[in-house]
Amino acid sequence: MIVETLARAGLGVVLAIGLGACNTTIRGTGDMGLIVERASSSIQVVETSNLTPLYQVAGLGDLSHASAVFSRDGRYAYLFGRDGGLSKIDLLQGRVTKRVVQAGNSIGGAISQDGSMVAVSNYDPGGVRIFDAESLTLLADIEARDAPDDPRSKVVGLVDAPGQRFVFSLYDSGEIWVADMSDPRDPQVTRFEDVGVQPYDGLITPDGRYYIAGLFGEDGIVLLDLWDLEAGPRRILDGYGRGEEPLPVYKMPHLEGWASAGDVLFLPAVGRHEVLIVDRRSWREVGRIALQGQPIFAVARPDGRQVWVNFAHPNNDAVQVIDVVSRRVIKTLKPGKAVLHMEFTPRGEQVWISARDDDRVKVYDTQSFAERAALPAEKPSGIFLTARANRIGL
Amino acid sequence: MIVETLARAGLGVVLAIGLGACNTTIRGTGDMGLIVERASSSIQVVETSNLTPLYQVAGLGDLSHASAVFSRDGRYAYLFGRDGGLSKIDLLQGRVTKRVVQAGNSIGGAISQDGSMVAVSNYDPGGVRIFDAESLTLLADIEARDAPDDPRSKVVGLVDAPGQRFVFSLYDSGEIWVADMSDPRDPQVTRFEDVGVQPYDGLITPDGRYYIAGLFGEDGIVLLDLWDLEAGPRRILDGYGRGEEPLPVYKMPHLEGWASAGDVLFLPAVGRHEVLIVDRRSWREVGRIALQGQPIFAVARPDGRQVWVNFAHPNNDAVQVIDVVSRRVIKTLKPGKAVLHMEFTPRGEQVWISARDDDRVKVYDTQSFAERAALPAEKPSGIFLTARANRIGL
């Protein structure tokens, strides 16, 4: 493979672009991914078999807090920028095939179970816009308000769910909405009001059953069982929210950073130097583990044996590894300055870690903790692998 | 996409082969898969986005009981034939790139966590042979016997496990072996003897933690916790084995057909018209569900909400769908004569079902149960999608 050979020689990013589409595209997409380079409005397309960069794609707008989902065939990435930009990127050819600026201020997106629709979560104008995944034409515009005269709410915590559904939270009005997109032009929205003050983020469990929203305005968490909508949202983990917190909170943890390992969840504590352990049956806290800083992401290795944690400033040069059985920290790594994100390969043998202020992405062997590669990147933040195309809620 | 357009017109199999490699290979591999056509020693390469056949690849030897695994990039399938044939197939170009007949009688295989090694489970000569995934050169030959003079045992239930390990059972000598392949040329084998009489099949739980072998020669099941090898194998579910069974057993159920859904497993009962429900924490039976025939495979939809079951002769024209919450059969479908296998798309919106004696593969929507497609195939048996490349133990 020409591209890989060049790339292994460290020239892939420069020279691959010079090759014809044909030569550059004869490869599988199951081992590909992208690294967000937030400061330069670009991404790097990478592959995890030889740990090489393949392309750099630029001109992608404001990529602070950018995230990505993938087409069901793994060929295309949909990149969600902070400036409302939605970019469809051909990973095989290293180029933008379509790009729309669909709102003024956005915060992530999702792709439908069947891969036919891409949804974007917007702050301004507040709501969710849903696009055809092939053409990026607008299919539906769900305004986050009850009546045309009401102000719109910011929308957060948007995820996909089985049954062609999207689930999201309304920050300003304190609601959770479930949109059934079985008819793409006619969303059927189920609304849950008064779920709590200022839901600021959400996640869905890996099986697609439970939607969980964190509350910024009060203590606690809201849980919605998507298998039993009639039961409605219920409060769990009172005291988890920021209200509990006497220490300064440098950064609210991402709920996407809740690790599901076996029968328990590992949650970054808000402000505290701890992760909380929560039983998945009772939704009660069953333990805490002390850490070296304020956790941001707690991510389970795909086999659930380890949980890897990164941290808020000023302890953000380290990553700690928790052994799930002994519930102890078994390793502290120093990947570099300002560790922002961690992504495992789908079967868990590698983890990719971005160190923004060192302009490096490091790849570690998760069993030996050996450093396998250090890839140059411009202020890297999020790392996303195509295997996400096969997962519910990612 | 030329190929897809032709294929949608029903001409894909014929004309795609006529196209140049370049045109036929510009596509992602995440939505691809293959259908085993056992009577004609061929496979069909298919894709699940437009539900079309792409290629037919012939000359693959004896494909009775054939299975496949996939390279980590999703481009190549490794097909394990009953005659010891190991074929590496390029799904993007629809051709065999390498083929070795590595034994006289084989029964499946696995691919290592990092995708670098392919292992084959052999009856004759009894053992496991491990090949370089790129070149198919032999790396290691693990003979299934304790001493060079001993007879070899047939090997069954071969699976991959995290940590570059392969786990398998010895039918004749009643053992479970765990092979650590961290050094591909020097396997480190941990042997567990006297685990029970005639282990006939095995599986690993989706998290890669528990290896489970079924016993043909006595009642019961053997469980090995790969996170605690010192504890050794232990017996569970006494009475599950065939010894319990007064009815004629038309076909032993596949343990790969155990469905893991939330906190429970659904197991095909041996001989009885039932599936057993087993608690995953206690490993005890907590219920049974009556069915219309002897179950062969019980497969959980990826979200764990449904379990789909097929059956042994003479009730093998039907598939029944169990709702996991109510634990009731909610649907009985008649896909055709001699339903042999079921495969879900990774996010669960489709299921592909082979009806051997109707020479058809049917695709159903798993929410509406609507038939979405019926693809012609020659005596189809196993169906395998590339998403398996991202899963532990598949």
Short mmCIF file of N, CA, C and O in Angstrom, two decimals, chain B residues 175-284:
data_model
loop_
_atom_site.label_atom_id
_atom_site.label_comp_id
_atom_site.label_asym_id
_atom_site.label_seq_id
_atom_site.Cartn_x
_atom_site.Cartn_y
_atom_site.Cartn_z
N GLU B 175 -9.97 -31.16 28.47
CA GLU B 175 -9.15 -30.08 29.01
C GLU B 175 -9.54 -28.74 28.41
O GLU B 175 -10.16 -28.68 27.34
N ILE B 176 -9.18 -27.66 29.11
CA ILE B 176 -9.27 -26.31 28.57
C ILE B 176 -7.86 -25.72 28.60
O ILE B 176 -7.18 -25.78 29.63
N TRP B 177 -7.43 -25.19 27.47
CA TRP B 177 -6.09 -24.58 27.38
C TRP B 177 -6.23 -23.09 27.08
O TRP B 177 -7.10 -22.68 26.30
N VAL B 178 -5.36 -22.28 27.72
CA VAL B 178 -5.27 -20.85 27.46
C VAL B 178 -3.88 -20.57 26.91
O VAL B 178 -2.88 -20.81 27.60
N ALA B 179 -3.81 -20.12 25.66
CA ALA B 179 -2.52 -19.87 25.02
C ALA B 179 -2.25 -18.38 24.92
O ALA B 179 -3.00 -17.65 24.25
N ASP B 180 -1.20 -17.92 25.60
CA ASP B 180 -0.78 -16.52 25.53
C ASP B 180 0.21 -16.38 24.36
O ASP B 180 1.28 -16.97 24.38
N MET B 181 -0.19 -15.62 23.36
CA MET B 181 0.61 -15.49 22.13
C MET B 181 1.38 -14.17 22.08
O MET B 181 1.70 -13.69 20.99
N SER B 182 1.67 -13.60 23.24
CA SER B 182 2.41 -12.32 23.25
C SER B 182 3.70 -12.45 22.44
O SER B 182 4.12 -11.51 21.78
N ASP B 183 4.34 -13.64 22.51
CA ASP B 183 5.44 -13.96 21.60
C ASP B 183 4.91 -14.99 20.60
O ASP B 183 4.79 -16.18 20.93
N PRO B 184 4.60 -14.56 19.38
CA PRO B 184 3.91 -15.44 18.42
C PRO B 184 4.64 -16.75 18.15
O PRO B 184 4.00 -17.77 17.82
N ARG B 185 5.95 -16.74 18.29
CA ARG B 185 6.72 -17.96 17.99
C ARG B 185 6.90 -18.83 19.22
O ARG B 185 7.48 -19.91 19.15
N ASP B 186 6.42 -18.36 20.37
CA ASP B 186 6.63 -19.11 21.61
C ASP B 186 5.38 -19.04 22.51
O ASP B 186 5.36 -18.34 23.51
N PRO B 187 4.33 -19.78 22.13
CA PRO B 187 3.09 -19.75 22.91
C PRO B 187 3.31 -20.18 24.35
O PRO B 187 4.06 -21.14 24.60
N GLN B 188 2.73 -19.47 25.28
CA GLN B 188 2.75 -19.87 26.69
C GLN B 188 1.38 -20.45 27.01
O GLN B 188 0.39 -19.72 27.05
N VAL B 189 1.32 -21.77 27.19
CA VAL B 189 0.03 -22.45 27.34
C VAL B 189 -0.24 -22.82 28.80
O VAL B 189 0.60 -23.45 29.45
N THR B 190 -1.37 -22.38 29.31
CA THR B 190 -1.82 -22.79 30.64
C THR B 190 -2.89 -23.85 30.46
O THR B 190 -3.87 -23.62 29.74
N ARG B 191 -2.70 -25.04 31.06
CA ARG B 191 -3.58 -26.18 30.84
C ARG B 191 -4.44 -26.45 32.07
O ARG B 191 -3.95 -26.46 33.19
N PHE B 192 -5.73 -26.66 31.83
CA PHE B 192 -6.63 -27.10 32.89
C PHE B 192 -7.16 -28.48 32.52
O PHE B 192 -7.85 -28.63 31.52
N GLU B 193 -6.79 -29.51 33.33
CA GLU B 193 -7.15 -30.89 33.01
C GLU B 193 -8.41 -31.31 33.77
O GLU B 193 -8.83 -30.65 34.72
N ASP B 194 -9.00 -32.42 33.33
CA ASP B 194 -10.17 -33.00 34.00
C ASP B 194 -11.27 -31.97 34.23
O ASP B 194 -11.84 -31.87 35.31
N VAL B 195 -11.57 -31.18 33.20
CA VAL B 195 -12.62 -30.17 33.36
C VAL B 195 -14.01 -30.78 33.19
O VAL B 195 -15.02 -30.18 33.56
N GLY B 196 -14.08 -32.00 32.63
CA GLY B 196 -15.35 -32.66 32.38
C GLY B 196 -15.22 -33.55 31.16
O GLY B 196 -14.23 -33.48 30.44
N VAL B 197 -16.26 -34.38 30.92
CA VAL B 197 -16.20 -35.36 29.84
C VAL B 197 -16.66 -34.76 28.51
O VAL B 197 -17.78 -34.26 28.41
N GLN B 198 -15.78 -34.76 27.53
CA GLN B 198 -16.08 -34.35 26.17
C GLN B 198 -16.67 -32.94 26.03
O GLN B 198 -17.83 -32.77 25.63
N PRO B 199 -15.88 -31.90 26.36
CA PRO B 199 -16.33 -30.55 26.02
C PRO B 199 -16.52 -30.47 24.50
O PRO B 199 -15.63 -30.91 23.76
N TYR B 200 -17.68 -30.01 24.06
CA TYR B 200 -17.99 -30.09 22.62
C TYR B 200 -18.06 -28.73 21.95
O TYR B 200 -18.10 -28.63 20.72
N ASP B 201 -18.10 -27.67 22.75
CA ASP B 201 -18.17 -26.33 22.16
C ASP B 201 -17.86 -25.33 23.26
O ASP B 201 -17.88 -25.68 24.45
N GLY B 202 -17.53 -24.10 22.89
CA GLY B 202 -17.22 -23.10 23.90
C GLY B 202 -17.61 -21.72 23.43
O GLY B 202 -17.87 -21.50 22.24
N LEU B 203 -17.66 -20.80 24.38
CA LEU B 203 -17.90 -19.40 24.04
C LEU B 203 -17.18 -18.53 25.04
O LEU B 203 -16.77 -19.00 26.11
N ILE B 204 -17.03 -17.27 24.71
CA ILE B 204 -16.50 -16.29 25.65
C ILE B 204 -17.52 -15.18 25.75
O ILE B 204 -18.17 -14.82 24.76
N THR B 205 -17.74 -14.66 26.97
CA THR B 205 -18.72 -13.59 27.13
C THR B 205 -18.24 -12.35 26.38
O THR B 205 -17.04 -12.19 26.14
N PRO B 206 -19.17 -11.47 25.97
CA PRO B 206 -18.78 -10.34 25.11
C PRO B 206 -17.69 -9.44 25.70
O PRO B 206 -16.96 -8.78 24.96
N ASP B 207 -17.54 -9.46 27.03
CA ASP B 207 -16.49 -8.64 27.64
C ASP B 207 -15.14 -9.37 27.65
O ASP B 207 -14.13 -8.81 28.08
N GLY B 208 -15.13 -10.62 27.17
CA GLY B 208 -13.88 -11.36 27.11
C GLY B 208 -13.43 -11.93 28.44
O GLY B 208 -12.31 -12.40 28.56
N ARG B 209 -14.32 -11.94 29.45
CA ARG B 209 -13.90 -12.38 30.78
C ARG B 209 -14.12 -13.87 31.05
O ARG B 209 -13.25 -14.55 31.58
N TYR B 210 -15.30 -14.38 30.71
CA TYR B 210 -15.65 -15.76 31.07
C TYR B 210 -15.65 -16.67 29.84
O TYR B 210 -16.31 -16.40 28.85
N TYR B 211 -14.88 -17.78 29.94
CA TYR B 211 -14.91 -18.82 28.92
C TYR B 211 -15.80 -19.94 29.44
O TYR B 211 -15.67 -20.36 30.59
N ILE B 212 -16.72 -20.40 28.60
CA ILE B 212 -17.70 -21.40 29.01
C ILE B 212 -17.68 -22.54 28.00
O ILE B 212 -17.73 -22.31 26.79
N ALA B 213 -17.54 -23.77 28.50
CA ALA B 213 -17.55 -24.94 27.62
C ALA B 213 -18.71 -25.85 27.99
O ALA B 213 -18.98 -26.09 29.17
N GLY B 214 -19.40 -26.35 26.95
CA GLY B 214 -20.49 -27.31 27.16
C GLY B 214 -19.92 -28.72 27.13
O GLY B 214 -19.00 -29.01 26.38
N LEU B 215 -20.50 -29.60 27.97
CA LEU B 215 -20.02 -30.99 28.05
C LEU B 215 -20.99 -31.93 27.34
O LEU B 215 -22.18 -31.93 27.62
N PHE B 216 -20.45 -32.72 26.42
CA PHE B 216 -21.28 -33.67 25.67
C PHE B 216 -21.43 -34.97 26.45
O PHE B 216 -22.46 -35.63 26.39
N GLY B 217 -20.43 -35.32 27.23
CA GLY B 217 -20.40 -36.62 27.88
C GLY B 217 -21.07 -36.67 29.24
O GLY B 217 -21.13 -37.74 29.86
N GLU B 218 -21.53 -35.54 29.73
CA GLU B 218 -22.18 -35.52 31.04
C GLU B 218 -23.00 -34.24 31.15
O GLU B 218 -22.92 -33.37 30.30
N ASP B 219 -23.80 -34.17 32.22
CA ASP B 219 -24.57 -32.96 32.43
C ASP B 219 -23.64 -31.83 32.86
O ASP B 219 -22.66 -32.06 33.54
N GLY B 220 -24.03 -30.62 32.49
CA GLY B 220 -23.34 -29.48 33.06
C GLY B 220 -22.46 -28.73 32.09
O GLY B 220 -22.30 -29.08 30.91
N ILE B 221 -21.89 -27.67 32.61
CA ILE B 221 -21.16 -26.65 31.86
C ILE B 221 -19.93 -26.30 32.70
O ILE B 221 -20.00 -26.33 33.93
N VAL B 222 -18.84 -25.97 32.04
CA VAL B 222 -17.63 -25.56 32.75
C VAL B 222 -17.41 -24.07 32.52
O VAL B 222 -17.51 -23.59 31.39
N LEU B 223 -17.09 -23.34 33.60
CA LEU B 223 -16.86 -21.90 33.55
C LEU B 223 -15.44 -21.59 33.99
O LEU B 223 -14.99 -22.06 35.04
N LEU B 224 -14.72 -20.80 33.17
CA LEU B 224 -13.37 -20.37 33.54
C LEU B 224 -13.32 -18.85 33.52
O LEU B 224 -13.64 -18.23 32.50
N ASP B 225 -12.94 -18.24 34.66
CA ASP B 225 -12.83 -16.79 34.76
C ASP B 225 -11.42 -16.40 34.33
O ASP B 225 -10.45 -16.64 35.04
N LEU B 226 -11.30 -15.79 33.15
CA LEU B 226 -9.98 -15.45 32.62
C LEU B 226 -9.32 -14.31 33.39
O LEU B 226 -8.13 -14.05 33.21
N TRP B 227 -10.08 -13.65 34.26
CA TRP B 227 -9.49 -12.63 35.12
C TRP B 227 -8.92 -13.25 36.40
O TRP B 227 -8.29 -12.57 37.20
N ASP B 228 -9.15 -14.55 36.59
CA ASP B 228 -8.69 -15.22 37.81
C ASP B 228 -8.39 -16.68 37.48
O ASP B 228 -9.07 -17.60 37.95
N LEU B 229 -7.34 -16.90 36.68
CA LEU B 229 -7.01 -18.26 36.25
C LEU B 229 -6.65 -19.16 37.43
O LEU B 229 -6.88 -20.37 37.39
N GLU B 230 -6.11 -18.56 38.51
CA GLU B 230 -5.73 -19.37 39.67
C GLU B 230 -6.95 -20.11 40.22
O GLU B 230 -6.83 -21.22 40.73
N ALA B 231 -8.11 -19.49 40.15
CA ALA B 231 -9.32 -20.14 40.69
C ALA B 231 -9.67 -21.40 39.89
O ALA B 231 -10.31 -22.32 40.41
N GLY B 232 -9.25 -21.45 38.63
CA GLY B 232 -9.48 -22.64 37.82
C GLY B 232 -10.93 -22.78 37.38
O GLY B 232 -11.80 -21.98 37.74
N PRO B 233 -11.21 -23.81 36.57
CA PRO B 233 -12.57 -24.01 36.05
C PRO B 233 -13.52 -24.46 37.16
O PRO B 233 -13.10 -25.10 38.11
N ARG B 234 -14.78 -24.05 37.02
CA ARG B 234 -15.78 -24.55 37.97
C ARG B 234 -17.03 -24.96 37.21
O ARG B 234 -17.31 -24.47 36.12
N ARG B 235 -17.77 -25.91 37.80
CA ARG B 235 -18.97 -26.43 37.15
C ARG B 235 -20.16 -25.53 37.46
O ARG B 235 -20.33 -25.07 38.59
N ILE B 236 -20.97 -25.29 36.43
CA ILE B 236 -22.23 -24.55 36.63
C ILE B 236 -23.33 -25.29 35.89
O ILE B 236 -23.08 -26.14 35.04
N LEU B 237 -24.57 -24.94 36.23
CA LEU B 237 -25.74 -25.42 35.50
C LEU B 237 -25.77 -26.94 35.34
O LEU B 237 -26.05 -27.44 34.24
N ASP B 238 -25.46 -27.68 36.40
CA ASP B 238 -25.59 -29.13 36.30
C ASP B 238 -27.01 -29.46 35.85
O ASP B 238 -27.98 -28.89 36.34
N GLY B 239 -27.10 -30.36 34.89
CA GLY B 239 -28.41 -30.68 34.33
C GLY B 239 -28.63 -30.03 32.98
O GLY B 239 -29.56 -30.39 32.27
N TYR B 240 -27.76 -29.09 32.61
CA TYR B 240 -27.94 -28.47 31.30
C TYR B 240 -27.57 -29.45 30.19
O TYR B 240 -28.16 -29.46 29.12
N GLY B 241 -26.61 -30.30 30.46
CA GLY B 241 -26.05 -31.17 29.41
C GLY B 241 -27.06 -32.17 28.87
O GLY B 241 -28.17 -32.33 29.40
N ARG B 242 -26.65 -32.90 27.87
CA ARG B 242 -27.56 -33.79 27.17
C ARG B 242 -28.03 -34.95 28.04
O ARG B 242 -29.07 -35.54 27.79
N GLY B 243 -27.24 -35.28 29.09
CA GLY B 243 -27.60 -36.42 29.93
C GLY B 243 -29.01 -36.30 30.49
O GLY B 243 -29.70 -37.28 30.72
N GLU B 244 -29.43 -35.06 30.68
CA GLU B 244 -30.76 -34.80 31.21
C GLU B 244 -31.85 -35.25 30.24
O GLU B 244 -32.99 -35.47 30.63
N GLU B 245 -31.48 -35.44 28.99
CA GLU B 245 -32.44 -35.33 27.91
C GLU B 245 -33.07 -36.65 27.46
O GLU B 245 -32.40 -37.48 26.87
N PRO B 246 -34.35 -36.86 27.76
CA PRO B 246 -34.98 -38.08 27.27
C PRO B 246 -35.35 -38.00 25.79
O PRO B 246 -35.36 -39.00 25.08
N LEU B 247 -35.62 -36.80 25.29
CA LEU B 247 -36.02 -36.66 23.89
C LEU B 247 -34.83 -36.89 22.98
O LEU B 247 -33.68 -36.73 23.39
N PRO B 248 -35.10 -37.26 21.73
CA PRO B 248 -33.98 -37.34 20.79
C PRO B 248 -33.42 -35.93 20.55
O PRO B 248 -34.18 -34.97 20.44
N VAL B 249 -32.12 -35.80 20.54
CA VAL B 249 -31.48 -34.51 20.26
C VAL B 249 -31.10 -34.48 18.79
O VAL B 249 -30.24 -35.23 18.35
N TYR B 250 -31.80 -33.62 18.05
CA TYR B 250 -31.55 -33.59 16.60
C TYR B 250 -30.24 -32.90 16.28
O TYR B 250 -29.59 -33.19 15.30
N LYS B 251 -29.85 -31.97 17.13
CA LYS B 251 -28.62 -31.21 16.85
C LYS B 251 -28.20 -30.54 18.15
O LYS B 251 -29.05 -29.96 18.84
N MET B 252 -26.94 -30.65 18.50
CA MET B 252 -26.50 -29.96 19.71
C MET B 252 -26.49 -28.46 19.44
O MET B 252 -25.99 -28.01 18.40
N PRO B 253 -27.06 -27.66 20.37
CA PRO B 253 -27.05 -26.21 20.14
C PRO B 253 -25.62 -25.66 20.17
O PRO B 253 -24.75 -26.20 20.84
N HIS B 254 -25.43 -24.61 19.42
CA HIS B 254 -24.14 -23.92 19.44
C HIS B 254 -24.04 -23.06 20.69
O HIS B 254 -24.96 -22.31 20.99
N LEU B 255 -22.95 -23.16 21.40
CA LEU B 255 -22.79 -22.25 22.54
C LEU B 255 -22.56 -20.82 22.06
O LEU B 255 -22.86 -19.87 22.77
N GLU B 256 -22.04 -20.67 20.85
CA GLU B 256 -21.97 -19.30 20.31
C GLU B 256 -23.37 -18.71 20.26
O GLU B 256 -23.54 -17.51 20.10
N GLY B 257 -24.37 -19.58 20.37
CA GLY B 257 -25.75 -19.13 20.30
C GLY B 257 -26.32 -18.76 21.66
O GLY B 257 -27.53 -18.65 21.81
N TRP B 258 -25.48 -18.59 22.65
CA TRP B 258 -25.98 -18.09 23.92
C TRP B 258 -26.12 -16.58 23.83
O TRP B 258 -25.19 -15.88 23.42
N ALA B 259 -27.27 -16.08 24.23
CA ALA B 259 -27.53 -14.65 24.12
C ALA B 259 -27.30 -13.96 25.46
O ALA B 259 -27.86 -14.36 26.47
N SER B 260 -26.44 -12.94 25.44
CA SER B 260 -26.19 -12.16 26.64
C SER B 260 -27.01 -10.87 26.55
O SER B 260 -26.77 -10.05 25.67
N ALA B 261 -27.99 -10.72 27.42
CA ALA B 261 -28.89 -9.57 27.38
C ALA B 261 -29.03 -9.00 28.78
O ALA B 261 -29.64 -9.62 29.65
N GLY B 262 -28.41 -7.84 28.99
CA GLY B 262 -28.47 -7.22 30.31
C GLY B 262 -27.82 -8.13 31.35
O GLY B 262 -26.69 -8.59 31.16
N ASP B 263 -28.57 -8.48 32.38
CA ASP B 263 -27.99 -9.25 33.49
C ASP B 263 -28.18 -10.74 33.32
O ASP B 263 -27.79 -11.51 34.20
N VAL B 264 -28.80 -11.17 32.23
CA VAL B 264 -29.07 -12.60 32.07
C VAL B 264 -28.55 -13.12 30.73
O VAL B 264 -28.30 -12.36 29.80
N LEU B 265 -28.39 -14.46 30.70
CA LEU B 265 -28.09 -15.16 29.45
C LEU B 265 -29.29 -15.98 29.06
O LEU B 265 -30.00 -16.50 29.93
N PHE B 266 -29.52 -16.11 27.75
CA PHE B 266 -30.55 -17.00 27.23
C PHE B 266 -29.85 -18.17 26.55
O PHE B 266 -29.08 -17.96 25.61
N LEU B 267 -30.09 -19.39 27.04
CA LEU B 267 -29.41 -20.58 26.54
C LEU B 267 -30.40 -21.51 25.86
O LEU B 267 -31.45 -21.82 26.43
N PRO B 268 -30.08 -21.98 24.66
CA PRO B 268 -30.92 -23.01 24.07
C PRO B 268 -30.89 -24.26 24.96
O PRO B 268 -29.81 -24.73 25.32
N ALA B 269 -32.05 -24.75 25.37
CA ALA B 269 -32.08 -26.01 26.11
C ALA B 269 -31.71 -27.13 25.15
O ALA B 269 -31.97 -27.03 23.95
N VAL B 270 -31.09 -28.18 25.67
CA VAL B 270 -30.67 -29.28 24.81
C VAL B 270 -31.84 -30.25 24.64
O VAL B 270 -32.30 -30.85 25.60
N GLY B 271 -32.35 -30.35 23.40
CA GLY B 271 -33.42 -31.28 23.14
C GLY B 271 -34.80 -30.75 23.47
O GLY B 271 -35.75 -30.99 22.75
N ARG B 272 -34.92 -29.99 24.51
CA ARG B 272 -36.23 -29.48 24.92
C ARG B 272 -36.65 -28.27 24.08
O ARG B 272 -35.81 -27.57 23.53
N HIS B 273 -37.95 -28.04 24.02
CA HIS B 273 -38.49 -26.89 23.29
C HIS B 273 -38.51 -25.66 24.19
O HIS B 273 -39.56 -25.09 24.48
N GLU B 274 -37.34 -25.26 24.65
CA GLU B 274 -37.23 -24.18 25.62
C GLU B 274 -35.90 -23.45 25.47
O GLU B 274 -34.92 -24.03 25.01
N VAL B 275 -35.88 -22.18 25.91
CA VAL B 275 -34.61 -21.55 26.25
C VAL B 275 -34.57 -21.38 27.76
O VAL B 275 -35.60 -21.17 28.41
N LEU B 276 -33.37 -21.50 28.32
CA LEU B 276 -33.17 -21.30 29.75
C LEU B 276 -32.69 -19.88 29.97
O LEU B 276 -31.93 -19.33 29.17
N ILE B 277 -33.14 -19.26 31.06
CA ILE B 277 -32.67 -17.93 31.44
C ILE B 277 -31.73 -18.09 32.65
O ILE B 277 -32.11 -18.70 33.65
N VAL B 278 -30.51 -17.59 32.51
CA VAL B 278 -29.49 -17.77 33.55
C VAL B 278 -29.00 -16.41 34.03
O VAL B 278 -28.70 -15.53 33.22
N ASP B 279 -28.96 -16.21 35.36
CA ASP B 279 -28.46 -14.97 35.94
C ASP B 279 -26.95 -14.92 35.78
O ASP B 279 -26.25 -15.87 36.13
N ARG B 280 -26.44 -13.78 35.27
CA ARG B 280 -25.00 -13.72 34.98
C ARG B 280 -24.16 -13.51 36.23
O ARG B 280 -22.94 -13.68 36.18
N ARG B 281 -24.79 -13.15 37.34
CA ARG B 281 -23.98 -13.02 38.57
C ARG B 281 -23.87 -14.34 39.30
O ARG B 281 -22.81 -14.73 39.75
N SER B 282 -24.99 -15.08 39.40
CA SER B 282 -24.99 -16.33 40.18
C SER B 282 -24.74 -17.55 39.30
O SER B 282 -24.47 -18.63 39.80
N TRP B 283 -24.88 -17.38 37.96
CA TRP B 283 -24.79 -18.50 37.02
C TRP B 283 -25.82 -19.58 37.33
O TRP B 283 -25.63 -20.75 37.07
N ARG B 284 -26.96 -19.18 37.90
CA ARG B 284 -28.05 -20.12 38.17
C ARG B 284 -29.21 -19.85 37.22
O ARG B 284 -29.45 -18.72 36.81
#
